[in-house]
XYZ file of C-alpha atoms in Angstrom:
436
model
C -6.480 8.335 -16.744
C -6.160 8.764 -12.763
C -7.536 12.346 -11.937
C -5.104 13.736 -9.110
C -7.794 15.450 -7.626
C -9.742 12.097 -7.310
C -7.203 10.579 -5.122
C -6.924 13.638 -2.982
C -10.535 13.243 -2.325
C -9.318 9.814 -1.411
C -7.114 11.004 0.881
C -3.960 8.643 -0.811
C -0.743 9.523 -2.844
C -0.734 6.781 -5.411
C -2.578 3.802 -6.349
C -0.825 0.368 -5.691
C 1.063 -1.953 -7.802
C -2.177 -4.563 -8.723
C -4.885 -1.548 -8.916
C -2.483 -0.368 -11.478
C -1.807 -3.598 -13.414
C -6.016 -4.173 -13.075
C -6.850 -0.302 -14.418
C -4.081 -1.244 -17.483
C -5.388 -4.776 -17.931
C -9.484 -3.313 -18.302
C -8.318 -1.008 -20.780
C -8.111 -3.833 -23.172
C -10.485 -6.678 -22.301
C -11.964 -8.656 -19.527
C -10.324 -9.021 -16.498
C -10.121 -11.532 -13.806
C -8.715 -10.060 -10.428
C -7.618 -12.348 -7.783
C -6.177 -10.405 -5.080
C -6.146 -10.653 -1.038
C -8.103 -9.198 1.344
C -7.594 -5.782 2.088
C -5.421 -5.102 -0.523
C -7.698 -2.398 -2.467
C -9.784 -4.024 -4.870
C -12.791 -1.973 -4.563
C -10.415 1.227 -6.406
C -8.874 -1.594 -8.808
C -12.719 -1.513 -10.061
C -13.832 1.718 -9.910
C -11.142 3.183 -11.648
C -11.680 1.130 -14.920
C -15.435 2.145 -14.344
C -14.706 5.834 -14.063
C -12.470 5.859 -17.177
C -15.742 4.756 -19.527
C -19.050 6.281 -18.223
C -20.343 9.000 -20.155
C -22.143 11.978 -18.052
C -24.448 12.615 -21.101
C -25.674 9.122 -21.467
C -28.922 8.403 -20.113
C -29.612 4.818 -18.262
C -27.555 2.322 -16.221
C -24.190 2.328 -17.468
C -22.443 -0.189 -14.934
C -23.325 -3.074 -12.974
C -21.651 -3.964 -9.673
C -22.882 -6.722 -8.279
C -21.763 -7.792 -5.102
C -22.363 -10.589 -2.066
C -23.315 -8.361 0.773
C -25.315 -5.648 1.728
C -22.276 -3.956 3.911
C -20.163 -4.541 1.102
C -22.477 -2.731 -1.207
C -22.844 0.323 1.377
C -19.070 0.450 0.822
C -18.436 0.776 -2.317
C -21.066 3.013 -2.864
C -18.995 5.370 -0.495
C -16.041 4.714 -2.021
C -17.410 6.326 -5.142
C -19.537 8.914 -3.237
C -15.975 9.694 -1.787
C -14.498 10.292 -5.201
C -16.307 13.057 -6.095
C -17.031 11.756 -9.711
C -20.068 14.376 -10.082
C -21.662 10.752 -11.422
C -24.890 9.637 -9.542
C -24.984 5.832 -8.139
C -27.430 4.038 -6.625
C -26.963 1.266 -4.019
C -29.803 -1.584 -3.682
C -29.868 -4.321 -1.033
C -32.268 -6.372 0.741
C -33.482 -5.120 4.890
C -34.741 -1.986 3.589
C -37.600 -0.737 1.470
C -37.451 -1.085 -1.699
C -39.978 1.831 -2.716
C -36.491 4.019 -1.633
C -34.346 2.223 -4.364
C -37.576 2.558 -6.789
C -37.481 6.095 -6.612
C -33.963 6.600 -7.241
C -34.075 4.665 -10.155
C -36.850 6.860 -11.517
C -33.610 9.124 -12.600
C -31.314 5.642 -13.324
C -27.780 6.217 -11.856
C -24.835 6.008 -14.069
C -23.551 3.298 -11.649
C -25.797 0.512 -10.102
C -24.130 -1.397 -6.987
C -26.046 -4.072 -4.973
C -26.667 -7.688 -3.985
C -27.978 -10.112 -6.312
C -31.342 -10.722 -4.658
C -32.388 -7.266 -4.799
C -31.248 -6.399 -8.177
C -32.783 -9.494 -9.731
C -35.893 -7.830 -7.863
C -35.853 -4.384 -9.679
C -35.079 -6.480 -13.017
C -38.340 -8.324 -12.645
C -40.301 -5.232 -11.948
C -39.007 -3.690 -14.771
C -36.975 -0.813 -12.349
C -34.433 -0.486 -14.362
C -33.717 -1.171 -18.463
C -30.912 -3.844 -18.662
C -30.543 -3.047 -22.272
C -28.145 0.356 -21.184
C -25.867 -1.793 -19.067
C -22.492 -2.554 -20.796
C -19.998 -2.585 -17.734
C -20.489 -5.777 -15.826
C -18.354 -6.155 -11.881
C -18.691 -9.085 -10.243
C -16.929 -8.108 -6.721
C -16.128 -11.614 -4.123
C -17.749 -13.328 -6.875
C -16.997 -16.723 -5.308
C -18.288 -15.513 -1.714
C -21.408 -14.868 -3.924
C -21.786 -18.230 -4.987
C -21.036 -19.403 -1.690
C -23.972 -16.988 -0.359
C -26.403 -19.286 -2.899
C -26.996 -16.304 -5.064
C -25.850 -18.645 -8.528
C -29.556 -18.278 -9.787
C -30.136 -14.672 -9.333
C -26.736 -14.017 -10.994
C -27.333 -16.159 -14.198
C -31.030 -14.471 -14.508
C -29.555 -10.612 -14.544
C -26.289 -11.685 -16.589
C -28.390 -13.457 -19.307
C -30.537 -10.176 -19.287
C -27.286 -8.089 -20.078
C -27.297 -8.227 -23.453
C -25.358 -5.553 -24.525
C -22.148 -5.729 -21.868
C -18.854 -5.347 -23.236
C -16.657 -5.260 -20.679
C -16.606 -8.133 -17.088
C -14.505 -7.550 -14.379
C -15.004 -10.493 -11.775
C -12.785 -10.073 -8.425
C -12.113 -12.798 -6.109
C -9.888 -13.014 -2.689
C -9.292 -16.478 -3.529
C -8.299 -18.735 -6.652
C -11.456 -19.890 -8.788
C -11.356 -23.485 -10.070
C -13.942 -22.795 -12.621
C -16.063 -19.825 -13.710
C -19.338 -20.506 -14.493
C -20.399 -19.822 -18.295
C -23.365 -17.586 -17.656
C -20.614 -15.055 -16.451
C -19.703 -15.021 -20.427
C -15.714 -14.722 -19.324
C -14.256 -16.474 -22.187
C -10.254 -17.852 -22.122
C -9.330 -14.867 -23.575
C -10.043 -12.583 -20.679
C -6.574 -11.410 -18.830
C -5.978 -12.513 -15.205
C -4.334 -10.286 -12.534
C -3.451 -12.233 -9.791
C -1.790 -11.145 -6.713
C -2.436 -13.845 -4.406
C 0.778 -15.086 -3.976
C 2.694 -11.809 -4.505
C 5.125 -11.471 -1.547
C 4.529 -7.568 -1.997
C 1.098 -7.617 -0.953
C 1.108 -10.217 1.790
C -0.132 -8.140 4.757
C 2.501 -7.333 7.989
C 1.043 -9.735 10.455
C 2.202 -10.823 14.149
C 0.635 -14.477 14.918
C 0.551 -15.146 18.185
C -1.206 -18.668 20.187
C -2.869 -18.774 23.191
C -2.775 -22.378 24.767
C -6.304 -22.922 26.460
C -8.716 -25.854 27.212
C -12.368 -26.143 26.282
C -13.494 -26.042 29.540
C -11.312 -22.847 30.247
C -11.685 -21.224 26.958
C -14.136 -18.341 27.551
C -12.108 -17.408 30.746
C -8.641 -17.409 28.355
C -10.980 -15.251 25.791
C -11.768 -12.422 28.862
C -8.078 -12.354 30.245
C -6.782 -11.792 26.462
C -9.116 -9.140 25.486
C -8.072 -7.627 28.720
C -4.620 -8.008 27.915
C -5.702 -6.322 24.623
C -7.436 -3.298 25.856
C -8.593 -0.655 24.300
C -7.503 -2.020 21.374
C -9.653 -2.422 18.169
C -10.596 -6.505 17.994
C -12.675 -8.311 15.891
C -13.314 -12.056 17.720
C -14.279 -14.136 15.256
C -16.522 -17.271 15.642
C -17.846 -20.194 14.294
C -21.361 -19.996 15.021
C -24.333 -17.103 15.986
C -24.905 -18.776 18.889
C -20.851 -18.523 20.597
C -21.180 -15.129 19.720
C -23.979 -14.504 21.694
C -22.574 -16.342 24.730
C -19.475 -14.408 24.773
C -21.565 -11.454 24.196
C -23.488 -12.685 28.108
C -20.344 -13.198 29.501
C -18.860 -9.569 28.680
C -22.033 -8.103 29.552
C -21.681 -9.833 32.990
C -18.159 -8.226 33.242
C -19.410 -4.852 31.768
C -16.993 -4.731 29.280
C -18.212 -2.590 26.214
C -18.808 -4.515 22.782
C -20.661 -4.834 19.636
C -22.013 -7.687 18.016
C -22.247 -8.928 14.376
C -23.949 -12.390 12.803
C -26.520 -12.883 10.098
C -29.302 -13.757 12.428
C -29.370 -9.980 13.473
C -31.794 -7.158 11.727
C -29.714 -5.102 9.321
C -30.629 -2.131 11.326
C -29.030 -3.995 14.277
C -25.806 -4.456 12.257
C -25.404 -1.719 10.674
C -25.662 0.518 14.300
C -22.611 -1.994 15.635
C -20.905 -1.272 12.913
C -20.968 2.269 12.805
C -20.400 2.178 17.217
C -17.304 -0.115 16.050
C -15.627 2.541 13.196
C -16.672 5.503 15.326
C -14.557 3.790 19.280
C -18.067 3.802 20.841
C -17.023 -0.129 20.839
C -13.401 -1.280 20.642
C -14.621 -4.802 20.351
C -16.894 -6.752 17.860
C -17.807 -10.650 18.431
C -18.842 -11.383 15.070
C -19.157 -14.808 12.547
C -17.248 -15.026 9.559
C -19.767 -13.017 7.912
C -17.798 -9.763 9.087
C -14.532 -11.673 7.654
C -15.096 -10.076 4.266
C -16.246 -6.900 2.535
C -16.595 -4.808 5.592
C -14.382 -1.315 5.188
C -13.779 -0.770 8.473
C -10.230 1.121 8.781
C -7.281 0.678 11.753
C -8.361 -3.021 13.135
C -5.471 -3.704 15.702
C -6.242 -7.319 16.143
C -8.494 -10.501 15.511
C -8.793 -13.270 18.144
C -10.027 -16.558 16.735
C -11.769 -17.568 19.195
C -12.488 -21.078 17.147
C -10.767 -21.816 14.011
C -12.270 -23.493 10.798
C -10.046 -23.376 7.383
C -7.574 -21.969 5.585
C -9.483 -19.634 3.222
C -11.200 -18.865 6.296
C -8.250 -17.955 8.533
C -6.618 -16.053 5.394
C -9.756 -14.069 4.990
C -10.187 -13.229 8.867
C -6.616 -12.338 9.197
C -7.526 -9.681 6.251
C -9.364 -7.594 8.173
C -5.988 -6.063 10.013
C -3.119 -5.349 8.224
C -4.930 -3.519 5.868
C -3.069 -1.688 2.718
C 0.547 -0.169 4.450
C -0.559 -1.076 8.104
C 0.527 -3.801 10.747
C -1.998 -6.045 13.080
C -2.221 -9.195 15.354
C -4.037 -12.435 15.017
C -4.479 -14.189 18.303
C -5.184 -18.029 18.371
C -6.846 -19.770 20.951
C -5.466 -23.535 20.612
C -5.973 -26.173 22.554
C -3.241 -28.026 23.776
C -0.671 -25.816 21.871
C -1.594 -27.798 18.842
C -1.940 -25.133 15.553
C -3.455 -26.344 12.570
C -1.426 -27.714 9.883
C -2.208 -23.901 7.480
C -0.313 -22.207 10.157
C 2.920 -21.865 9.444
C 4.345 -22.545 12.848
C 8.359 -20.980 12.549
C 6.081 -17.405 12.406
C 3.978 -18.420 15.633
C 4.726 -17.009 19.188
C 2.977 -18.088 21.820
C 2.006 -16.251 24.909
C 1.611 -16.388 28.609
C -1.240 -13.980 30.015
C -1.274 -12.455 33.163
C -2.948 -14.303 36.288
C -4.647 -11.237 36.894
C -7.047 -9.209 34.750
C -7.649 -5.172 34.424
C -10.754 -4.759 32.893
C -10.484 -2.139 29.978
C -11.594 1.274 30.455
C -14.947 2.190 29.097
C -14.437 3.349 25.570
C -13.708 7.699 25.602
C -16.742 7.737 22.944
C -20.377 7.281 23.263
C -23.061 7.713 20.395
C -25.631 9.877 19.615
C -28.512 9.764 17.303
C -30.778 12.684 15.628
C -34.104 11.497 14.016
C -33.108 12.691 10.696
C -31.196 12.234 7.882
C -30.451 12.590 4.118
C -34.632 12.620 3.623
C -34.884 15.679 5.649
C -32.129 17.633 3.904
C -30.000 17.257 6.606
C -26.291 16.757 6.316
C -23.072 16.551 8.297
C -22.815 20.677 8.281
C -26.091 20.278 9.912
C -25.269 17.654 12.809
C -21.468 19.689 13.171
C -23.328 23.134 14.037
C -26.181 21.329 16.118
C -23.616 19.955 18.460
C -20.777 22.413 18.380
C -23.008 25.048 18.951
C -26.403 24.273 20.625
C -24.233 21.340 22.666
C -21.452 23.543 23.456
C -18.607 21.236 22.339
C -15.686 21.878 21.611
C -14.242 20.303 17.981
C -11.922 17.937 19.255
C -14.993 16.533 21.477
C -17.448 15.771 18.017
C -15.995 12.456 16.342
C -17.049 10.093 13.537
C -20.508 11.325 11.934
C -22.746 9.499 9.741
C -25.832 10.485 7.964
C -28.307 7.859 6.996
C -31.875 8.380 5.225
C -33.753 8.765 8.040
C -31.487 8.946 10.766
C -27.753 10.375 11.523
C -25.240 9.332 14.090
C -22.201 11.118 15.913
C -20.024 10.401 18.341
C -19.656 12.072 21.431
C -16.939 12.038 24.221
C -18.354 10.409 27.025
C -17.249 13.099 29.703
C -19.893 14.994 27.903
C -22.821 12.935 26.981
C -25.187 14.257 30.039
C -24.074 17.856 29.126
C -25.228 17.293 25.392
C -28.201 15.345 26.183
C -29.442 18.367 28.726
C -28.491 20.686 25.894
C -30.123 18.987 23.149
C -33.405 17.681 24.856
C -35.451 20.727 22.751
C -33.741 21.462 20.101
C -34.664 21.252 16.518
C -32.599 21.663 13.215
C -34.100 22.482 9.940
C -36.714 24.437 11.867
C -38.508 20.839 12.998
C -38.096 19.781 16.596
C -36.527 16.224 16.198
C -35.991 13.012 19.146
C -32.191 13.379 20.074
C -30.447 10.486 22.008
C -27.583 7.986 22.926
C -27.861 4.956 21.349
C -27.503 2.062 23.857
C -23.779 0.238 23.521
């Protein structure tokens, strides 16, 4: 059953055409999802999920296990976002774990988090496996690819009393591994290849040279503008030299790789969602699993594979929505994946504009969910004591410790004057702008 007051909360009409085969399929037995991404899997899941957990039940109910801590974080606000009145906890790795601990003192009816970290609480006896009988394995092959096979096999062979699996992939699985406990009778949704669901993308090439190729990057982003783009690289350290060279041309930007402190990436991605940053060099570790809504374009700034360029190109287009993929080739030659009748290429100017500096800046309060403080909080603190007006306040997010909102920039000195004293919740508390 699909509560209409659920997907109000949601903020959508209907559910689409595979989250509705994948809620019918559950019903019945396990289920195999292969679906692109983007197209809504993380609802194809939860749905199923919602449809069994019982409020009055004591213990873990459902497992989600998934490959990344930012893809943990969202589905755990998907559901949050649901209003479900049923209490989750999300666990992950770059954070303490005496946090998690606690919450699992009272065990959520739904457990979300990376492998690592819930084969952690496992072994310290945080939670009791013996009350989980909903199993998700979400970008179950990216996990596997992430080298989490062994921590996977120890918390499924702990699972003793699961009934239902639901494994998702975005791409087709040669083999499942037996530990999973999928047998041949499980049903497979797959909406890979469904023409329906194949996302409304403009390809267009860029002909550059090596030597040239970070110059033909800065003219194209300024051809872009203000634009929301994801540049995707090969390798940490071309992210960080684009990164030098748009510092050195003072062009706002973000960055995202897996050599970075999860702090570090979390505050670009939250700069990136709330237009504090229009742009976000990144390595194909942001090519998956990140919810970040209204991506105008990607830039691949060096190409690898197919599954790789699929996935990439997933990040715009997302659900009903249209986007651009920009590909820097040398010598006009496209790989042989690209489908070449759907390929324009394009001239840039001779001359660049530099983009204007985002209208947003962001703004951090030393507290958070810890200290009882919510968004209601942060809204009156800086519509009030900062004397903004509502349409000046953007994006705000409230973390444990800390929350976050963006601010335009014409008014950043006003609020910071404003602000420099002020305390909410009765405690005086540090009030800044985060550095972009």
């Amino acid at each position: 059953m699909i509560k209409k007051q659920i997907l109000r909360n949601l903020n959508i009409d209907e559910l689409n055409d595979m989250q509705l085969a994948s809620i019918d399929a559950a019903r019945a037995q396990d289920l195999v999802l292969l679906a692109p991404t983007g197209s809504g899997k993380t609802l194809a899941f939860l749905f199923p999920i919602l449809n069994v957990l019982k409020k009055e039940k004591r213990g873990v109910q459902a497992l989600i296990l998934t490959p990344s801590r930012e893809l943990a974080l969202q589905i755990e606000q998907v559901w949050k976002k649901m209003g479900t009145g049923l209490k989750a906890t999300c666990c992950y790795g770059g954070h303490s774990s005496k946090i998690e601990k606690n919450s699992l003192l009272d065990p959520p009816a739904l457990l979300i988090g990376t492998p690592g970290r819930i084969h952690y609480h496992l072994r310290n006896n945080n939670f009791d496996p013996e009350t989980v009988q909903y199993l998700i394995l979400d970008e179950f092959d990216k996990s596997l690819e992430f080298g989490f096979h062994d921590d996977m096999e120890t918390i499924i062979r702990n699972l003793r009393q699961v009934s239902k699996r639901i494994l998702t992939s975005a791409t087709t699985l040669e083999e499942i591994p037996d530990f999973v406990g999928i047998g041949n009778d499980a049903t497979v949704v797959n909406f890979l290849d469904k023409n329906a669901h194949k996302p409304n993308i403009r390809i267009k090439a860029i002909t550059t040279s090596p030597e040239e190729k970070i110059e033909t990057l800065l003219s194209l982003i300024c051809y872009i503008g203000n634009q929301a783009t994801l540049v995707f690289c090969n390798h940490r350290e071309v992210v960080q030299r684009i990164s030098d060279m748009l510092h050195n041309n003072e062009i706002n930007h973000g960055t995202f790789h897996g050599g970075m402190e999860q702090v570090d990436r979390e505050k670009a991605l939250l700069q990136f969602r709330n237009g504090t940053h229009h742009l976000l060099i990144c390595t194909d570790l942001a090519s998956r699993g990140l919810d970040i809504p209204d991506i105008a374009c990607i830039i691949h700034y060096q190409l690898s594979n197919e599954d790789t360029y699929i996935h990439r190109n997933g990040r715009t287009a997302r659900m009903q929505s249209s986007g651009t993929a920009y590909l820097l080739v040398h010598d006009g030659q496209l790989p042989d994946y690209v489908n070449k009748e759907n390929v324009d290429f394009l001239a840039l100017p001779e001359q660049n504009a530099l983009p204007h500096p985002p209208e947003w800046v962001t703004f951090f309060v030393a507290a958070g969910k810890k200290d009882k403080v919510n968004k209601i909080d942060i809204v009156g603190l800086f519509l009030k004591k900062g004397c903004l007006d509502k349409e000046e306040l953007g994006r705000i997010e409230v973390y444990d410790k800390t929350s976050y909102a963006a601010v335009k920039r014409k008014k950043a000195r006003q609020v910071l004057d404003l602000l420099a004293n002020e305390k909410i919740k009765n405690k005086k508390v540090k009030i800044g702008l985060e550095e972009s």
